[in-house]
mmCIF file of C-alpha atoms in Angstrom:
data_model
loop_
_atom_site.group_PDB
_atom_site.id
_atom_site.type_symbol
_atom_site.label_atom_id
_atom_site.label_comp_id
_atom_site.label_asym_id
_atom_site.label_seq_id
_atom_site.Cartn_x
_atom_site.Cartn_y
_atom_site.Cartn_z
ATOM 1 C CA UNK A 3 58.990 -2.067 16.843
ATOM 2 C CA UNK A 4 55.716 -2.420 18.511
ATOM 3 C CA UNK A 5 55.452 -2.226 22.352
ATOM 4 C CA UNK A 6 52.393 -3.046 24.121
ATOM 5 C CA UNK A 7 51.035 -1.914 27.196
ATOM 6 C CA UNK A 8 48.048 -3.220 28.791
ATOM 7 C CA UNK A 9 46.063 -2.153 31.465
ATOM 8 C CA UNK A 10 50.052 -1.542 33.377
ATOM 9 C CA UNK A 11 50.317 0.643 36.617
ATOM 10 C CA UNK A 12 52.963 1.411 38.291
ATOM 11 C CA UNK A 13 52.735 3.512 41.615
ATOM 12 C CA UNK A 14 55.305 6.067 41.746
ATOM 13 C CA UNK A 15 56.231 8.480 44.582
ATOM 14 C CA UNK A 16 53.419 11.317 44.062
ATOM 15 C CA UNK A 17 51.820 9.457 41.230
ATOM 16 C CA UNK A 18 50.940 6.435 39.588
ATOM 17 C CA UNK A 19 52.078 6.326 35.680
ATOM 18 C CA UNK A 20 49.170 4.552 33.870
ATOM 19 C CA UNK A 21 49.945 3.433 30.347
ATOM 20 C CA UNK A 22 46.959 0.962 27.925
ATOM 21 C CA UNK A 23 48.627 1.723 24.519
ATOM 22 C CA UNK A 24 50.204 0.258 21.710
ATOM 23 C CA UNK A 25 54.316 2.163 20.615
ATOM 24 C CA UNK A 26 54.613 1.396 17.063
ATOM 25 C CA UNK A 27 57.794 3.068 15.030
ATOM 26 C CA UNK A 28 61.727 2.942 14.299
ATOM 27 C CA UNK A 29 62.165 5.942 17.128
ATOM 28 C CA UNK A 30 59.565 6.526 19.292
ATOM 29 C CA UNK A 31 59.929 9.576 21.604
ATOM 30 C CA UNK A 32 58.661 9.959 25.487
ATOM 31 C CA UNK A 33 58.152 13.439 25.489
ATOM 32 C CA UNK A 34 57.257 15.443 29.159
ATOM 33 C CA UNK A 35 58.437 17.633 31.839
ATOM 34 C CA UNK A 36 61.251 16.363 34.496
ATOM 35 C CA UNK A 37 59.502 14.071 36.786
ATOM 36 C CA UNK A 38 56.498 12.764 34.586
ATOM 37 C CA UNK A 39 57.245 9.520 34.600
ATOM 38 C CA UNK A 40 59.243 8.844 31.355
ATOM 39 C CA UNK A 41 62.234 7.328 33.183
ATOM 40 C CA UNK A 42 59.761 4.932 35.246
ATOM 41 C CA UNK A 43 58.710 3.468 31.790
ATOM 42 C CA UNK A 44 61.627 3.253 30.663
ATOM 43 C CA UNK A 45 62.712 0.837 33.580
ATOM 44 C CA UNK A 46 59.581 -0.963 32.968
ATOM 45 C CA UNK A 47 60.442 -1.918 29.373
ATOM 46 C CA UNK A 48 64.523 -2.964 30.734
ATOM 47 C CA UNK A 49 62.968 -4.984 33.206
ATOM 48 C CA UNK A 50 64.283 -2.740 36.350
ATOM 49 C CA UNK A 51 60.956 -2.428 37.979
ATOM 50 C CA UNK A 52 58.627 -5.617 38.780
ATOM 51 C CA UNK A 53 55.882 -3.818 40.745
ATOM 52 C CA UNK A 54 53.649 -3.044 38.061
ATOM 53 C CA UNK A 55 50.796 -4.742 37.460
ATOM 54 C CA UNK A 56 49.507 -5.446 34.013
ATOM 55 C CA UNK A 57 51.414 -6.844 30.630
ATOM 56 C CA UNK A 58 53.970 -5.670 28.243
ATOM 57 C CA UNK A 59 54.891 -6.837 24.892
ATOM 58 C CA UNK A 60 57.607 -6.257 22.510
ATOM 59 C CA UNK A 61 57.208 -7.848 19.005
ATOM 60 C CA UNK A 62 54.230 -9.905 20.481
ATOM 61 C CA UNK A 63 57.111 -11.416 22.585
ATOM 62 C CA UNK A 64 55.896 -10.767 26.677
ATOM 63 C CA UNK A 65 57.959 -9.147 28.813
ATOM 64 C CA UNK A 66 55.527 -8.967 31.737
ATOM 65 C CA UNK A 67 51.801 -10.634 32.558
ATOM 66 C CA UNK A 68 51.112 -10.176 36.138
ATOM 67 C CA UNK A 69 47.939 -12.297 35.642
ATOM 68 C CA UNK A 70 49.798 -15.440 34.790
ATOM 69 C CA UNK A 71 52.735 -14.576 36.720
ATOM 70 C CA UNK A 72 55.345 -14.004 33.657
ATOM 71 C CA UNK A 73 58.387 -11.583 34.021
ATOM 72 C CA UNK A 74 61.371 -11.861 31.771
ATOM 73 C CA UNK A 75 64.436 -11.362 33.429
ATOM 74 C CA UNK A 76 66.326 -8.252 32.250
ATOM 75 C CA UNK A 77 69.828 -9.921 30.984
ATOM 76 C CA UNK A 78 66.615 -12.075 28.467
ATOM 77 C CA UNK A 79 65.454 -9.392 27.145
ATOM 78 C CA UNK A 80 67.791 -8.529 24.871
ATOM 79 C CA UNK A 81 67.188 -4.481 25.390
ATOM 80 C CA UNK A 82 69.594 -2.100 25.728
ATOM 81 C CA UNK A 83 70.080 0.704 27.857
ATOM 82 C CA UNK A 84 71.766 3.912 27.824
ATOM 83 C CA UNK A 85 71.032 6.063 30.909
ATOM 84 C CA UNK A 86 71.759 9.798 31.786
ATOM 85 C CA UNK A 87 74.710 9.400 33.545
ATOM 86 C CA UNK A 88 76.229 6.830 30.915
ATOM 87 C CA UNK A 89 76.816 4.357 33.437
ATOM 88 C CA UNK A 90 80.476 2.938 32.168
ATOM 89 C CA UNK A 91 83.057 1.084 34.690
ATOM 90 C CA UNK A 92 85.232 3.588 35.549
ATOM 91 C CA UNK A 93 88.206 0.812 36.269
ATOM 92 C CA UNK A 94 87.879 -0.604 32.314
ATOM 93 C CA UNK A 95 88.845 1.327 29.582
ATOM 94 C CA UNK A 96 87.062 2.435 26.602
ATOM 95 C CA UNK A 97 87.656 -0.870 24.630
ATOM 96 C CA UNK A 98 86.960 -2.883 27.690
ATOM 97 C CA UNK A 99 83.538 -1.148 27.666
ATOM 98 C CA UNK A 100 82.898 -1.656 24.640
ATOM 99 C CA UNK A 101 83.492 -4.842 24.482
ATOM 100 C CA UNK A 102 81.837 -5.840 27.500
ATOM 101 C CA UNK A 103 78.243 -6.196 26.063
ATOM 102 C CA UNK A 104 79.812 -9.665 24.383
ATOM 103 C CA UNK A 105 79.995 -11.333 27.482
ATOM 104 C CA UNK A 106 76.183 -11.623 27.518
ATOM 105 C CA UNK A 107 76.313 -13.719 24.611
ATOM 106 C CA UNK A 108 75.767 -11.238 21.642
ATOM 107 C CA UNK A 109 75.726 -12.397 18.159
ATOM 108 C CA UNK A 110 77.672 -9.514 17.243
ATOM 109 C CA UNK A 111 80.773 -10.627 14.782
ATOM 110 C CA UNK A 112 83.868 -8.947 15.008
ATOM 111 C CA UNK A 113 83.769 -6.853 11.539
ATOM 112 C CA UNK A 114 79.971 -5.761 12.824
ATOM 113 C CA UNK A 115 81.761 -4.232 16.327
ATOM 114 C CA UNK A 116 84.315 -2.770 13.793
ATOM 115 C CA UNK A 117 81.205 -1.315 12.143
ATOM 116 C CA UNK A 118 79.463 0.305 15.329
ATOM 117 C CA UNK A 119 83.281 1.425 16.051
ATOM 118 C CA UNK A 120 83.573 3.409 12.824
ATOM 119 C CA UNK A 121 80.225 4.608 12.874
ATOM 120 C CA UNK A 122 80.697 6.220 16.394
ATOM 121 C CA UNK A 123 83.995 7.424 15.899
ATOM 122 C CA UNK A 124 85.221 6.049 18.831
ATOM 123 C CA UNK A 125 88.549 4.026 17.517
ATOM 124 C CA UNK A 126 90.898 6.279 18.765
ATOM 125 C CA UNK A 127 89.487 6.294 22.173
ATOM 126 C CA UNK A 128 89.594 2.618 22.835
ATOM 127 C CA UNK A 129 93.037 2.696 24.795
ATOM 128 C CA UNK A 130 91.917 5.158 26.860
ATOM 129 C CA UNK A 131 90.286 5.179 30.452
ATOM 130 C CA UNK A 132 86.421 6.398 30.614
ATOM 131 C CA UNK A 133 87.472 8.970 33.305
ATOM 132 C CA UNK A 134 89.261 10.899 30.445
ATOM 133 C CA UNK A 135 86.566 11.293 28.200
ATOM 134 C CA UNK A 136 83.913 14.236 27.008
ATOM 135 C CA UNK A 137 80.755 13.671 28.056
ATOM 136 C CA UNK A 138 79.827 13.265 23.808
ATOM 137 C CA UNK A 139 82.432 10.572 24.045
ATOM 138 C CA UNK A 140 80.892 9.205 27.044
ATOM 139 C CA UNK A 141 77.872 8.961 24.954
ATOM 140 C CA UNK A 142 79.286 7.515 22.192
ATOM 141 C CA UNK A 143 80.930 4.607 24.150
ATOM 142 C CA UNK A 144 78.051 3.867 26.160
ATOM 143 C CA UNK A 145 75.840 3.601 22.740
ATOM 144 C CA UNK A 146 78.415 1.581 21.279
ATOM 145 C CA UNK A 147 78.340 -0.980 24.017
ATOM 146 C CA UNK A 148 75.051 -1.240 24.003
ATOM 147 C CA UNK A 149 74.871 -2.003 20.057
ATOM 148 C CA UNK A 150 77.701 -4.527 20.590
ATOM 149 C CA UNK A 151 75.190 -6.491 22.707
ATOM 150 C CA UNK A 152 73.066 -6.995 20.013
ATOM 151 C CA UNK A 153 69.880 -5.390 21.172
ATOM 152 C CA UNK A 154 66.323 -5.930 19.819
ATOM 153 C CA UNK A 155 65.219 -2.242 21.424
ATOM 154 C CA UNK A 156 67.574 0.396 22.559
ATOM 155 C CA UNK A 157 66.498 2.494 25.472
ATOM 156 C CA UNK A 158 68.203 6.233 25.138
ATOM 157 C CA UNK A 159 67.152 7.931 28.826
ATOM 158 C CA UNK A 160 68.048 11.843 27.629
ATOM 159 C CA UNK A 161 71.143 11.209 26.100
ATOM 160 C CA UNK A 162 72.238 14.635 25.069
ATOM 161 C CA UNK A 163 71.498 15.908 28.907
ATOM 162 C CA UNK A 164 74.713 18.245 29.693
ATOM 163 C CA UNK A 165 75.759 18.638 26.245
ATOM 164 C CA UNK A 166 76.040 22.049 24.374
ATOM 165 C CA UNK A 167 74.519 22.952 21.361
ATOM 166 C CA UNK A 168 76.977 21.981 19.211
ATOM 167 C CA UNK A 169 77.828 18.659 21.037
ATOM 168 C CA UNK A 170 74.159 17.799 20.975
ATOM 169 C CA UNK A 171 73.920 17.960 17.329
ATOM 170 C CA UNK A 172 76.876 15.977 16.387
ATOM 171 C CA UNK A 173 75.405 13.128 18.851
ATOM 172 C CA UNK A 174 71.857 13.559 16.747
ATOM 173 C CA UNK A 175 74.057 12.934 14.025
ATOM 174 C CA UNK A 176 75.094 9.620 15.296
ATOM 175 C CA UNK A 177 71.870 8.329 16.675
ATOM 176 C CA UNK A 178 70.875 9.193 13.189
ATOM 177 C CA UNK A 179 73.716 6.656 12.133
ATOM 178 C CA UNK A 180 72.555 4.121 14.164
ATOM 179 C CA UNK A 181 69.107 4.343 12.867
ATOM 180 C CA UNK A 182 70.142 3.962 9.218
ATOM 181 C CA UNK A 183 73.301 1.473 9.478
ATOM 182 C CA UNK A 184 71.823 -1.014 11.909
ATOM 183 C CA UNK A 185 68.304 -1.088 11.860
ATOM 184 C CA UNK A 186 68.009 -1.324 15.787
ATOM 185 C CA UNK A 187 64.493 0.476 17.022
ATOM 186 C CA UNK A 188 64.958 3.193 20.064
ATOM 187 C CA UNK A 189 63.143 4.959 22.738
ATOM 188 C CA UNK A 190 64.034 7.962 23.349
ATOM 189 C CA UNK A 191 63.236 9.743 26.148
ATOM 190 C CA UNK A 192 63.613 13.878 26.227
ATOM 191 C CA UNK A 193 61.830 16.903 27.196
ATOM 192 C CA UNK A 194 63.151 18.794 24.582
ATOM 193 C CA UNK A 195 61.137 18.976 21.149
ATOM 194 C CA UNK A 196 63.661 20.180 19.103
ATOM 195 C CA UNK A 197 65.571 16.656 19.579
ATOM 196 C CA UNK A 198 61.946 15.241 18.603
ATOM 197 C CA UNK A 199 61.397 17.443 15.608
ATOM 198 C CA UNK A 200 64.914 15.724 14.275
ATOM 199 C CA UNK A 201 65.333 12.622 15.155
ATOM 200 C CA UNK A 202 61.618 10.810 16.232
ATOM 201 C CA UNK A 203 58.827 9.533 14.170
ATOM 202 C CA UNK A 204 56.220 8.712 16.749
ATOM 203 C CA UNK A 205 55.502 10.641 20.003
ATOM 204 C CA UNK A 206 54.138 9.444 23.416
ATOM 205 C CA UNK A 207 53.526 12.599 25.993
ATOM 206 C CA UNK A 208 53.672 11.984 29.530
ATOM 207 C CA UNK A 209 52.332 14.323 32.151
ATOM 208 C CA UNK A 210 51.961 13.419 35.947
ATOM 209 C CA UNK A 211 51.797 9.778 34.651
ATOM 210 C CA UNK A 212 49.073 9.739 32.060
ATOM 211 C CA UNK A 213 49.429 9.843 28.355
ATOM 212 C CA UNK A 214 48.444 13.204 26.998
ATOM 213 C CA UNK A 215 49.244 13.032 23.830
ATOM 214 C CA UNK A 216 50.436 10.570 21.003
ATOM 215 C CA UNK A 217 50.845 10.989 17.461
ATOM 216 C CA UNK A 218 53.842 11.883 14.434
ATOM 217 C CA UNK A 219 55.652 14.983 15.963
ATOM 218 C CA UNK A 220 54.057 16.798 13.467
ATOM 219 C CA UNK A 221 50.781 16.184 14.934
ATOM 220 C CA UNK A 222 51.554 16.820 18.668
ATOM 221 C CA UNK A 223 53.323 20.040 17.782
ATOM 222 C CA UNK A 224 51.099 21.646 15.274
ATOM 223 C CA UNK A 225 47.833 20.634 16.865
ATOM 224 C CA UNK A 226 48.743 21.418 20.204
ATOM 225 C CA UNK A 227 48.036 18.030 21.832
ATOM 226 C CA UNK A 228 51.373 18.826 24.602
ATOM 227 C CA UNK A 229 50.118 20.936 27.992
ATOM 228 C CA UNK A 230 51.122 24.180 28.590
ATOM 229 C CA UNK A 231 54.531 23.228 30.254
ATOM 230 C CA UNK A 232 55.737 22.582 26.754
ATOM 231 C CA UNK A 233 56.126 26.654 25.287
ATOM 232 C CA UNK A 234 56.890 27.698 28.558
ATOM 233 C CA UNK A 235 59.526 26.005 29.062
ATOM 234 C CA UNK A 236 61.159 25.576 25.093
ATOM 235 C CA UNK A 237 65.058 25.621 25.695
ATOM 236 C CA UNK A 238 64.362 24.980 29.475
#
């Protein structure tokens, strides 16, 4: 994956998040505190936001060019998303969910879904309604219909949020899963570096809106290049 930025503002509530950088990697990470901005960019990159000025890129295919008036329409971008709260229709059930990503015209085949099933562990959910789920198995169903889409980028918006220790490491697991068995690049927002130090192998850090830091988490971590939020608040 490599996603572009140039010269891109977007005015946000207290702030404006201000990002001229190239995001090259399988998982790249959006590291900050709560309210830096990370969510913002995500929305940029799905196509939920179309004040910003500037251009965006993905695969030197544009997603944005305010200069010569270019936006691509979210449902063509081909990008999928996985928010905090998981976002499923409460009145389908687990299969239905799943399976809804294939109305958007994804090039998914039926033995691939059966893949992204098994790999989640979710085939003994699929007769059962979303409102009866975990919130790992919420997780899992809402990164499974995502995959079934097809999706040149997945967008993960602190997806183990909520989830205890030992929940958040069996997700890790999967994400790892998805990484290796289908090839589909992620970004990953968090605020936790632990996640990072596991999963990620680039780093973007976000602060107030401006990019603090970037680098292999190795890098940001052992040469300090995070403010001082980040050891205060470890486990926060």
């Amino acid at each position: 994956m490599i996603l572009h930025f140039d010269k891109v503002n977007l005015g946000l509530s207290d702030f404006p998040l201000r990002l001229d950088l190239s995001l090259e990697g399988n998982i790249v990470a959006v590291f900050g505190p709560s309210g830096a901005g990370k969510t913002s960019l995500l929305d940029l990159v799905a196509g939920l936001r179309k004040d910003a000025s500037g251009r965006i890129t993905l695969d030197g295919t544009v997603l944005q060019d305010n200069h010569q008036s270019l936006f691509t329409p979210p449902r063509l971008r081909h990008i999928g998303y996985v928010s905090q709260s998981e976002s499923l229709f409460p009145h389908l059930s687990v299969r239905g969910n799943v399976t809804y990503g294939l109305r958007s015209g994804a090039e998914r085949t039926g033995s691939q879904m059966d893949s992204i099933i098994e790999t989640l562990e979710i085939g003994n959910l699929l007769d059962r309604g979303v409102q009866n789920l975990s919130g790992g198995e919420k997780q899992r169903v809402a990164m499974a219909r995502a995959l079934v889409a097809g999706p040149r980028l997945l967008l993960l918006d602190e997806p183990l949020s909520g989830l205890d220790s030992a929940l958040k490491e069996k997700v890790l697991g999967y994400l790892r899963a998805i990484r290796d068995d289908f090839s589909v690049p992620m970004l990953y927002v968090t605020h936790h570096a632990e996640e990072i130090m596991a999963l990620v192998d680039r780093v973007l850090v976000l602060d107030r809106g401006e990019v603090t830091g970037s680098g292999t988490p190795g890098e940001i971590f052992r040469l300090r290049q995070v403010p001082e939020w980040v050891t205060s608040n470890q486990g926060a």
